[in-house]
């Protein structure tokens, strides 16, 4: 067995690990790089392996940093199947189409404004590429096992985090490697805790929050405080949110706050066609999360869904307090930019950051206290109150990661720590050695490991 890390090293983006086992070449996840420009440029470089040589892809979940480069694979000759859960396949359809749309729009914009060094500017991939890619998807049950041939089997188990998210255990001749995927938390509002307890000879674990503990303070209470404060001064609450997972958690949190009469009955707007589509998928797969069909309906009834761009712009003419949830989650693009450019300069408004903000993004700049942000080619002053609510994260914190590892039942020969910024990954490495006494290391970009003799 051999592992090569082609992404999610020293970053939380671009997840791609090549597993060579039993004569098969498998790719676990195929995500886009996001954040710093040097990372994003990797998306445009030729893939560091020949997609045509891959036998299959195993996809842990639908987030773009895990799935967003799949259309590049199929465009460059990949003929195999992409195995993932049914919910992840549904979510990928929405997320990948949206990514392709944004890419096409950006290329058109650059060509129109001659803002390109490459004539003409091309999208990274197109909607048509996504349609081709989606035909390679094969659906797996939430606890499903896939026989990949050559005696290689992959087992999917629920990882919490977001709908459909899985850990993947790959086994061949009694030897196995377990990929945690992105792990959710024990006390997530929407998702059940991640399943653990599978023995494996090697483990690859994420480390997004490897150096942090989630605050004990109830995140819903903190959200309620901001909403109440802002509404009292007549302001608007802007919440940049990932369309999948975070958006559904936030809407549910706002619903609970309203139920408890902890916030005024102000309008809650979901200004995100993708978030609306994802919410529909959460409703359909409600057996796989904590909300009942009835609760899904009530959250739905509470929310004003804005699909149309003109209706989105019209929100800025309204003069009463409201909550606007819009993408993207790290303020790298999407409708939230317009709202932030409009509402950001005024101190009566609030911006609530509710998810992980990768270095190099506007979200990270806001979290670090930036007083202006570059949007649409100019610097916009930010005087709105900025609040970060860490406790709403869909990721396990350091204690959660150690708990998940500890429950595996036996020490693996080696733990590989990926999907974390350097400080987070290395802190988790030390913690694993200290707490569990296990061998752990943080792989480098493009580093290969030969595992045992299998
Ligand atoms: Zn994720």
Coordinates of C-alpha atoms and ligand atoms in Angstrom, one line a residue:
X1 CA 0.0 0.0 0.0
X2 CA 1.2 3.5 -0.9
X3 CA -0.1 6.9 0.0
X4 CA 0.8 10.2 -1.8
X5 CA -0.6 13.5 -0.6
X6 CA -1.5 15.8 -3.4
X7 CA -3.4 18.4 -1.4
X8 CA -4.6 19.4 2.1
X9 CA -1.0 19.6 3.2
X10 CA -0.3 22.8 5.2
X11 CA -3.8 24.0 4.2
X12 CA -7.4 23.0 4.7
X13 CA -8.0 22.9 0.9
X14 CA -7.3 20.9 -2.2
X15 CA -7.8 17.4 -0.5
X16 CA -6.4 14.7 -2.8
X17 CA -4.7 11.6 -1.6
X18 CA -3.6 8.8 -4.0
X19 CA -3.8 5.3 -2.6
X20 CA -2.1 2.5 -4.5
X21 CA -3.3 -0.8 -3.2
X22 CA -3.6 -4.3 -4.7
X23 CA -2.7 -3.0 -8.2
X24 CA -5.4 -0.3 -8.0
X25 CA -4.9 3.4 -8.1
X26 CA -7.6 5.1 -6.0
X27 CA -8.0 8.8 -5.3
X28 CA -9.5 9.8 -2.0
X29 CA -11.2 13.2 -2.6
X30 CA -10.4 15.6 -5.4
X31 CA -10.8 19.1 -4.0
X32 CA -10.0 22.6 -5.2
X33 CA -7.4 24.7 -3.5
X34 CA -8.8 27.9 -2.0
X35 CA -7.4 30.9 -0.1
X36 CA -3.9 32.2 -0.8
X37 CA -3.1 32.9 -4.5
X38 CA -0.1 30.6 -4.6
X39 CA -2.5 27.8 -3.5
X40 CA -5.2 28.7 -6.0
X41 CA -2.7 28.7 -8.8
X42 CA -2.2 25.0 -8.2
X43 CA -5.8 24.5 -9.6
X44 CA -4.6 25.6 -13.0
X45 CA -1.4 23.5 -13.1
X46 CA -1.7 20.1 -14.8
X47 CA -2.8 17.4 -12.3
X48 CA 0.3 15.8 -10.7
X49 CA -0.9 12.3 -11.8
X50 CA -2.5 11.0 -14.9
X51 CA -6.3 10.9 -14.3
X52 CA -6.7 8.2 -17.0
X53 CA -4.5 5.9 -14.8
X54 CA -6.9 6.1 -11.8
X55 CA -9.3 3.2 -11.2
X56 CA -11.7 5.0 -9.0
X57 CA -12.3 8.0 -6.7
X58 CA -13.7 7.7 -3.2
X59 CA -15.3 10.9 -2.1
X60 CA -15.7 11.7 1.6
X61 CA -18.1 14.6 1.2
X62 CA -19.4 17.3 -1.1
X63 CA -17.6 20.4 0.1
X64 CA -15.7 22.0 -2.8
X65 CA -12.3 21.7 -1.1
X66 CA -12.9 17.9 -1.3
X67 CA -14.9 17.6 -4.6
X68 CA -14.3 20.7 -6.6
X69 CA -11.5 19.3 -8.9
X70 CA -13.5 16.2 -9.9
X71 CA -14.6 17.8 -13.3
X72 CA -10.9 18.3 -14.1
X73 CA -10.4 14.6 -13.6
X74 CA -13.1 13.6 -16.1
X75 CA -12.0 16.3 -18.5
X76 CA -8.5 14.9 -18.5
X77 CA -9.3 11.3 -19.2
X78 CA -10.6 9.7 -15.9
X79 CA -12.9 6.8 -16.9
X80 CA -13.7 5.2 -13.5
X81 CA -16.4 5.7 -11.0
X82 CA -16.7 8.3 -8.2
X83 CA -18.1 6.5 -5.2
X84 CA -19.9 8.5 -2.6
X85 CA -23.1 8.6 -0.5
X86 CA -26.4 9.4 -2.1
X87 CA -26.7 12.7 -0.2
X88 CA -23.1 13.7 -1.1
X89 CA -23.9 13.0 -4.8
X90 CA -27.0 15.2 -4.6
X91 CA -25.1 18.0 -2.9
X92 CA -22.2 17.7 -5.4
X93 CA -24.7 18.3 -8.2
X94 CA -25.5 21.7 -6.7
X95 CA -22.0 22.7 -5.6
X96 CA -20.2 21.7 -8.8
X97 CA -22.7 23.3 -11.1
X98 CA -22.4 26.5 -9.1
X99 CA -18.6 26.4 -9.1
X100 CA -18.7 26.0 -12.9
X101 CA -21.1 28.9 -13.3
X102 CA -18.9 31.1 -11.2
X103 CA -15.8 30.1 -13.3
X104 CA -17.7 30.8 -16.5
X105 CA -18.9 34.2 -15.2
X106 CA -15.4 35.2 -14.1
X107 CA -13.9 34.3 -17.5
X108 CA -16.6 36.3 -19.3
X109 CA -16.0 39.3 -17.0
X110 CA -12.3 39.2 -17.6
X111 CA -12.7 39.0 -21.3
X112 CA -15.1 41.9 -21.3
X113 CA -12.9 44.0 -19.2
X114 CA -9.6 42.8 -20.8
X115 CA -8.5 41.8 -17.3
X116 CA -6.6 38.8 -18.3
X117 CA -3.1 37.8 -19.0
X118 CA -4.4 34.8 -21.0
X119 CA -6.3 35.7 -24.2
X120 CA -9.0 34.7 -24.1
X121 CA -9.6 33.9 -20.4
X122 CA -11.0 30.4 -19.9
X123 CA -13.0 29.0 -17.0
X124 CA -11.2 26.3 -15.0
X125 CA -14.1 24.1 -16.1
X126 CA -17.6 24.5 -17.5
X127 CA -21.1 23.4 -16.6
X128 CA -20.8 20.9 -19.5
X129 CA -17.7 19.4 -17.8
X130 CA -19.7 19.1 -14.6
X131 CA -22.5 17.2 -16.4
X132 CA -20.0 14.8 -17.8
X133 CA -18.4 14.4 -14.4
X134 CA -21.7 13.7 -12.6
X135 CA -22.3 10.7 -14.8
X136 CA -19.4 9.0 -13.1
X137 CA -21.0 9.2 -9.7
X138 CA -22.1 5.9 -8.0
X139 CA -24.2 6.1 -4.9
X140 CA -23.3 4.3 -1.7
X141 CA -25.5 3.8 1.4
X142 CA -24.5 5.8 4.5
X143 CA -23.0 2.6 5.9
X144 CA -22.2 1.0 2.6
X145 CA -19.3 -1.2 1.5
X146 CA -17.9 -1.1 -2.1
X147 CA -16.0 -3.9 -3.7
X148 CA -13.5 -2.2 -5.9
X149 CA -12.0 -5.4 -7.4
X150 CA -8.5 -7.0 -6.8
X151 CA -9.8 -7.8 -3.2
X152 CA -9.9 -4.1 -2.3
X153 CA -12.9 -3.0 -0.3
X154 CA -14.0 0.5 0.9
X155 CA -16.4 1.0 3.8
X156 CA -18.2 4.3 4.2
X157 CA -19.3 5.4 7.8
X158 CA -21.0 8.6 8.8
X159 CA -18.6 11.3 9.9
X160 CA -21.1 14.0 11.1
X161 CA -19.8 17.3 9.7
X162 CA -22.3 17.8 6.8
X163 CA -25.1 15.7 5.2
X164 CA -23.6 12.7 3.5
X165 CA -20.1 13.1 5.0
X166 CA -18.2 9.9 5.6
X167 CA -15.0 8.4 6.8
X168 CA -13.6 5.8 4.4
X169 CA -11.9 2.6 5.4
X170 CA -9.9 0.9 2.6
X171 CA -9.0 -2.7 3.2
X172 CA -6.9 -5.2 1.2
X173 CA -5.6 -8.6 2.5
X174 CA -6.1 -7.7 6.1
X175 CA -4.3 -4.4 5.9
X176 CA -6.2 -1.2 6.0
X177 CA -6.1 2.6 5.9
X178 CA -8.8 4.8 7.4
X179 CA -9.5 8.3 6.1
X180 CA -11.4 10.4 8.7
X181 CA -12.7 12.8 6.1
X182 CA -13.8 16.0 7.8
X183 CA -15.1 15.0 11.2
X184 CA -18.1 16.6 12.8
X185 CA -18.6 17.3 16.4
X186 CA -20.4 15.4 19.1
X187 CA -22.8 18.2 19.8
X188 CA -23.5 19.5 16.3
X189 CA -26.9 21.2 16.0
X190 CA -27.9 19.3 12.8
X191 CA -25.6 16.3 12.3
X192 CA -25.2 13.3 14.6
X193 CA -21.8 12.6 16.1
X194 CA -19.2 10.9 13.8
X195 CA -19.0 7.1 14.0
X196 CA -15.7 5.8 15.2
X197 CA -14.3 2.5 16.4
X198 CA -12.9 1.0 13.1
X199 CA -9.5 -0.5 13.6
X200 CA -7.0 0.4 10.9
X201 CA -3.2 -0.1 10.3
X202 CA -2.9 3.5 9.2
X203 CA -5.1 6.5 9.7
X204 CA -5.3 9.8 7.9
X205 CA -7.0 12.4 10.0
X206 CA -8.0 16.0 9.4
X207 CA -6.7 18.8 11.7
X208 CA -8.7 21.9 10.8
X209 CA -9.1 22.7 14.5
X210 CA -6.1 20.6 15.7
X211 CA -4.9 23.5 17.8
X212 CA -8.1 24.7 19.2
X213 CA -11.0 23.9 21.6
X214 CA -14.4 25.1 20.8
X215 CA -15.6 27.6 23.5
X216 CA -17.8 26.3 26.2
X217 CA -20.1 29.3 25.6
X218 CA -23.3 28.3 23.8
X219 CA -22.9 29.5 20.2
X220 CA -26.7 29.9 19.8
X221 CA -26.8 32.2 22.8
X222 CA -24.0 34.3 21.3
X223 CA -25.8 34.5 18.0
X224 CA -28.9 35.5 19.9
X225 CA -27.0 38.3 21.6
X226 CA -25.7 39.8 18.3
X227 CA -29.1 39.6 16.7
X228 CA -30.8 41.3 19.6
X229 CA -28.1 44.0 19.9
X230 CA -28.1 44.8 16.2
X231 CA -31.9 44.8 15.9
X232 CA -32.1 47.2 18.9
X233 CA -30.0 49.7 17.0
X234 CA -32.0 49.2 13.8
X235 CA -29.2 47.4 12.0
X236 CA -29.0 44.4 9.6
X237 CA -27.1 41.2 10.4
X238 CA -25.1 39.8 7.6
X239 CA -24.0 36.2 8.0
X240 CA -21.6 34.9 5.3
X241 CA -22.2 31.1 5.2
X242 CA -21.3 28.0 3.3
X243 CA -24.3 27.0 1.4
X244 CA -24.0 23.4 2.6
X245 CA -24.1 22.6 6.3
X246 CA -23.4 26.0 7.9
X247 CA -26.5 27.6 6.3
X248 CA -28.8 24.8 7.5
X249 CA -27.3 25.0 11.0
X250 CA -27.7 28.8 11.2
X251 CA -31.3 28.7 10.0
X252 CA -32.1 26.0 12.6
X253 CA -30.3 28.1 15.3
X254 CA -32.3 31.2 14.3
X255 CA -35.5 29.1 14.4
X256 CA -34.8 27.9 17.9
X257 CA -34.0 31.4 19.1
X258 CA -37.3 32.6 17.7
X259 CA -39.2 29.7 19.2
X260 CA -37.7 30.6 22.6
X261 CA -38.5 34.3 22.0
X262 CA -34.9 35.1 22.6
X263 CA -34.7 37.3 19.5
X264 CA -37.4 39.6 17.9
X265 CA -39.5 38.1 15.2
X266 CA -37.4 39.8 12.4
X267 CA -37.2 38.6 8.8
X268 CA -34.7 35.8 8.1
X269 CA -33.5 35.9 4.5
X270 CA -31.6 33.1 2.8
X271 CA -30.1 35.0 -0.2
X272 CA -28.4 32.0 -1.9
X273 CA -29.9 29.9 -4.7
X274 CA -27.3 27.3 -3.8
X275 CA -28.1 27.4 -0.1
X276 CA -31.8 27.0 -1.0
X277 CA -31.1 24.0 -3.1
X278 CA -28.9 22.5 -0.4
X279 CA -31.6 23.1 2.2
X280 CA -34.0 21.1 0.0
X281 CA -31.6 18.2 -0.1
X282 CA -31.3 18.3 3.7
X283 CA -35.1 18.2 3.9
X284 CA -35.2 15.1 1.6
X285 CA -32.5 13.2 3.6
X286 CA -33.9 14.2 7.0
X287 CA -33.4 10.6 8.3
X288 CA -29.6 11.2 8.2
X289 CA -29.6 14.3 10.5
X290 CA -31.1 15.4 13.7
X291 CA -34.1 17.4 12.4
X292 CA -37.5 15.8 12.0
X293 CA -39.5 16.3 8.8
X294 CA -41.8 18.7 10.8
X295 CA -38.8 20.8 12.1
X296 CA -37.5 21.0 8.5
X297 CA -40.9 22.4 7.4
X298 CA -41.0 24.9 10.2
X299 CA -37.5 26.2 9.4
X300 CA -38.6 26.4 5.8
X301 CA -41.7 28.4 6.8
X302 CA -39.7 30.9 8.9
X303 CA -37.2 31.7 6.0
X304 CA -37.7 34.0 3.1
X305 CA -35.9 32.4 0.1
X306 CA -34.3 34.8 -2.3
X307 CA -33.4 33.2 -5.7
X308 CA -33.7 36.1 -8.0
X309 CA -30.7 38.6 -8.3
X310 CA -33.0 41.6 -8.6
X311 CA -34.8 40.6 -5.4
X312 CA -31.4 40.2 -3.8
X313 CA -30.5 43.8 -4.7
X314 CA -33.9 45.1 -3.6
X315 CA -33.0 43.8 0.0
X316 CA -30.7 46.9 0.2
X317 CA -33.6 49.3 -0.1
X318 CA -35.3 47.9 2.9
X319 CA -34.9 49.9 6.1
X320 CA -35.8 47.5 8.9
X321 CA -33.6 45.0 10.9
X322 CA -33.3 41.6 9.3
X323 CA -30.9 38.7 9.1
X324 CA -29.3 38.0 5.7
X325 CA -27.6 34.7 5.3
X326 CA -25.6 34.6 2.0
X327 CA -22.6 32.9 0.4
X328 CA -19.8 32.6 0.3
X329 CA -18.7 31.5 3.7
X330 CA -15.3 33.0 3.6
X331 CA -16.5 36.1 1.7
X332 CA -14.4 35.1 -1.3
X333 CA -17.3 35.8 -3.7
X334 CA -21.1 35.4 -4.0
X335 CA -24.0 37.7 -3.0
X336 CA -22.6 38.4 0.4
X337 CA -20.1 40.7 -1.2
X338 CA -22.9 43.1 -2.3
X339 CA -24.4 43.1 1.1
X340 CA -21.1 43.6 2.8
X341 CA -20.2 46.5 0.5
X342 CA -23.5 48.1 1.3
X343 CA -24.0 47.4 5.0
X344 CA -20.3 47.0 6.0
X345 CA -19.5 50.8 6.2
X346 CA -22.3 51.5 8.9
X347 CA -21.7 50.9 12.6
X348 CA -25.3 49.9 13.3
X349 CA -25.0 46.7 11.3
X350 CA -23.3 43.5 12.2
X351 CA -21.3 40.8 10.4
X352 CA -21.3 37.4 12.0
X353 CA -18.5 35.0 10.9
X354 CA -19.7 31.5 11.7
X355 CA -17.2 29.1 10.0
X356 CA -13.5 28.5 9.5
X357 CA -11.8 31.4 7.7
X358 CA -8.8 30.2 5.6
X359 CA -5.8 32.5 5.5
X360 CA -5.8 34.9 2.5
X361 CA -9.6 35.2 2.4
X362 CA -11.7 38.4 3.2
X363 CA -13.3 36.4 6.0
X364 CA -9.9 35.9 7.6
X365 CA -9.1 39.6 7.2
X366 CA -12.5 40.5 8.9
X367 CA -11.8 38.1 11.7
X368 CA -8.4 39.7 12.2
X369 CA -10.1 43.1 12.6
X370 CA -9.6 44.6 9.2
X371 CA -11.1 48.1 9.0
X372 CA -11.4 48.0 5.2
X373 CA -11.9 45.3 2.6
X374 CA -11.2 45.2 -1.1
X375 CA -14.4 44.5 -3.0
X376 CA -15.2 45.1 -6.6
X377 CA -11.8 46.7 -7.2
X378 CA -11.9 49.2 -4.4
X379 CA -11.4 49.4 -0.6
X380 CA -14.7 49.6 1.4
X381 CA -14.5 50.8 5.0
X382 CA -15.8 48.3 7.5
X383 CA -17.4 49.9 10.5
X384 CA -20.1 47.3 11.2
X385 CA -19.7 45.1 14.3
X386 CA -17.8 41.9 13.4
X387 CA -18.4 38.9 15.6
X388 CA -16.9 35.5 15.2
X389 CA -18.9 32.5 16.5
X390 CA -16.5 29.6 16.6
X391 CA -18.9 27.2 18.4
X392 CA -21.0 26.8 15.2
X393 CA -18.2 25.1 13.3
X394 CA -19.0 21.8 11.6
X395 CA -15.6 20.5 12.6
X396 CA -14.5 18.5 15.7
X397 CA -12.1 20.5 17.8
X398 CA -8.8 19.1 19.2
X399 CA -10.5 17.2 22.0
X400 CA -13.0 15.8 19.4
X401 CA -10.3 14.6 17.1
X402 CA -8.3 12.9 19.9
X403 CA -11.6 11.3 21.2
X404 CA -12.3 9.9 17.7
X405 CA -8.8 8.5 17.4
X406 CA -8.8 7.1 20.9
X407 CA -12.0 5.2 20.2
X408 CA -10.5 3.4 17.2
X409 CA -9.6 0.6 19.6
X410 CA -5.9 0.0 18.7
X411 CA -2.9 2.1 17.9
X412 CA -2.3 2.3 14.2
X413 CA 1.2 1.9 12.9
X414 CA 1.1 5.6 11.9
X415 CA -1.3 8.5 11.9
X416 CA -1.0 11.0 9.1
X417 CA -2.3 14.4 9.8
X418 CA -3.6 16.5 6.9
X419 CA -6.2 19.1 6.2
X420 CA -4.9 21.7 8.6
X421 CA -2.9 24.9 8.5
X422 CA 0.7 24.2 9.7
X423 CA 0.2 25.3 13.3
X424 CA -3.0 23.3 13.7
X425 CA -1.5 20.1 12.1
X426 CA 1.6 20.2 14.2
X427 CA -0.1 20.9 17.4
X428 CA -2.4 17.9 16.8
X429 CA 0.7 15.8 16.1
X430 CA 2.2 16.7 19.4
X431 CA -1.1 16.1 21.2
X432 CA -1.5 12.6 19.6
X433 CA 2.0 11.6 20.8
X434 CA 1.4 13.0 24.2
X435 CA -2.1 11.8 24.8
X436 CA -2.2 8.5 23.0
X437 CA 1.6 7.7 22.6
X438 CA 1.0 7.0 18.9
X439 CA 3.3 7.7 16.0
X440 CA 2.0 10.7 14.0
X441 CA 3.4 12.8 11.2
X442 CA 2.4 15.7 9.0
X443 CA 3.0 14.8 5.3
X444 CA 4.4 17.4 2.9
X445 CA 2.8 18.3 -0.4
X446 CA 3.5 15.5 -2.9
X447 CA 5.1 13.3 -0.3
X448 CA 4.8 9.5 -0.7
X449 CA 4.7 6.8 2.0
X450 CA 5.2 3.1 1.4
X451 CA 3.0 1.3 4.0
X452 CA 4.1 -2.2 5.1
X453 CA 4.5 -4.9 2.5
X454 CA 0.9 -5.1 1.2
Ligands
LIG1 ZN1 -15.9 19.8 4.7

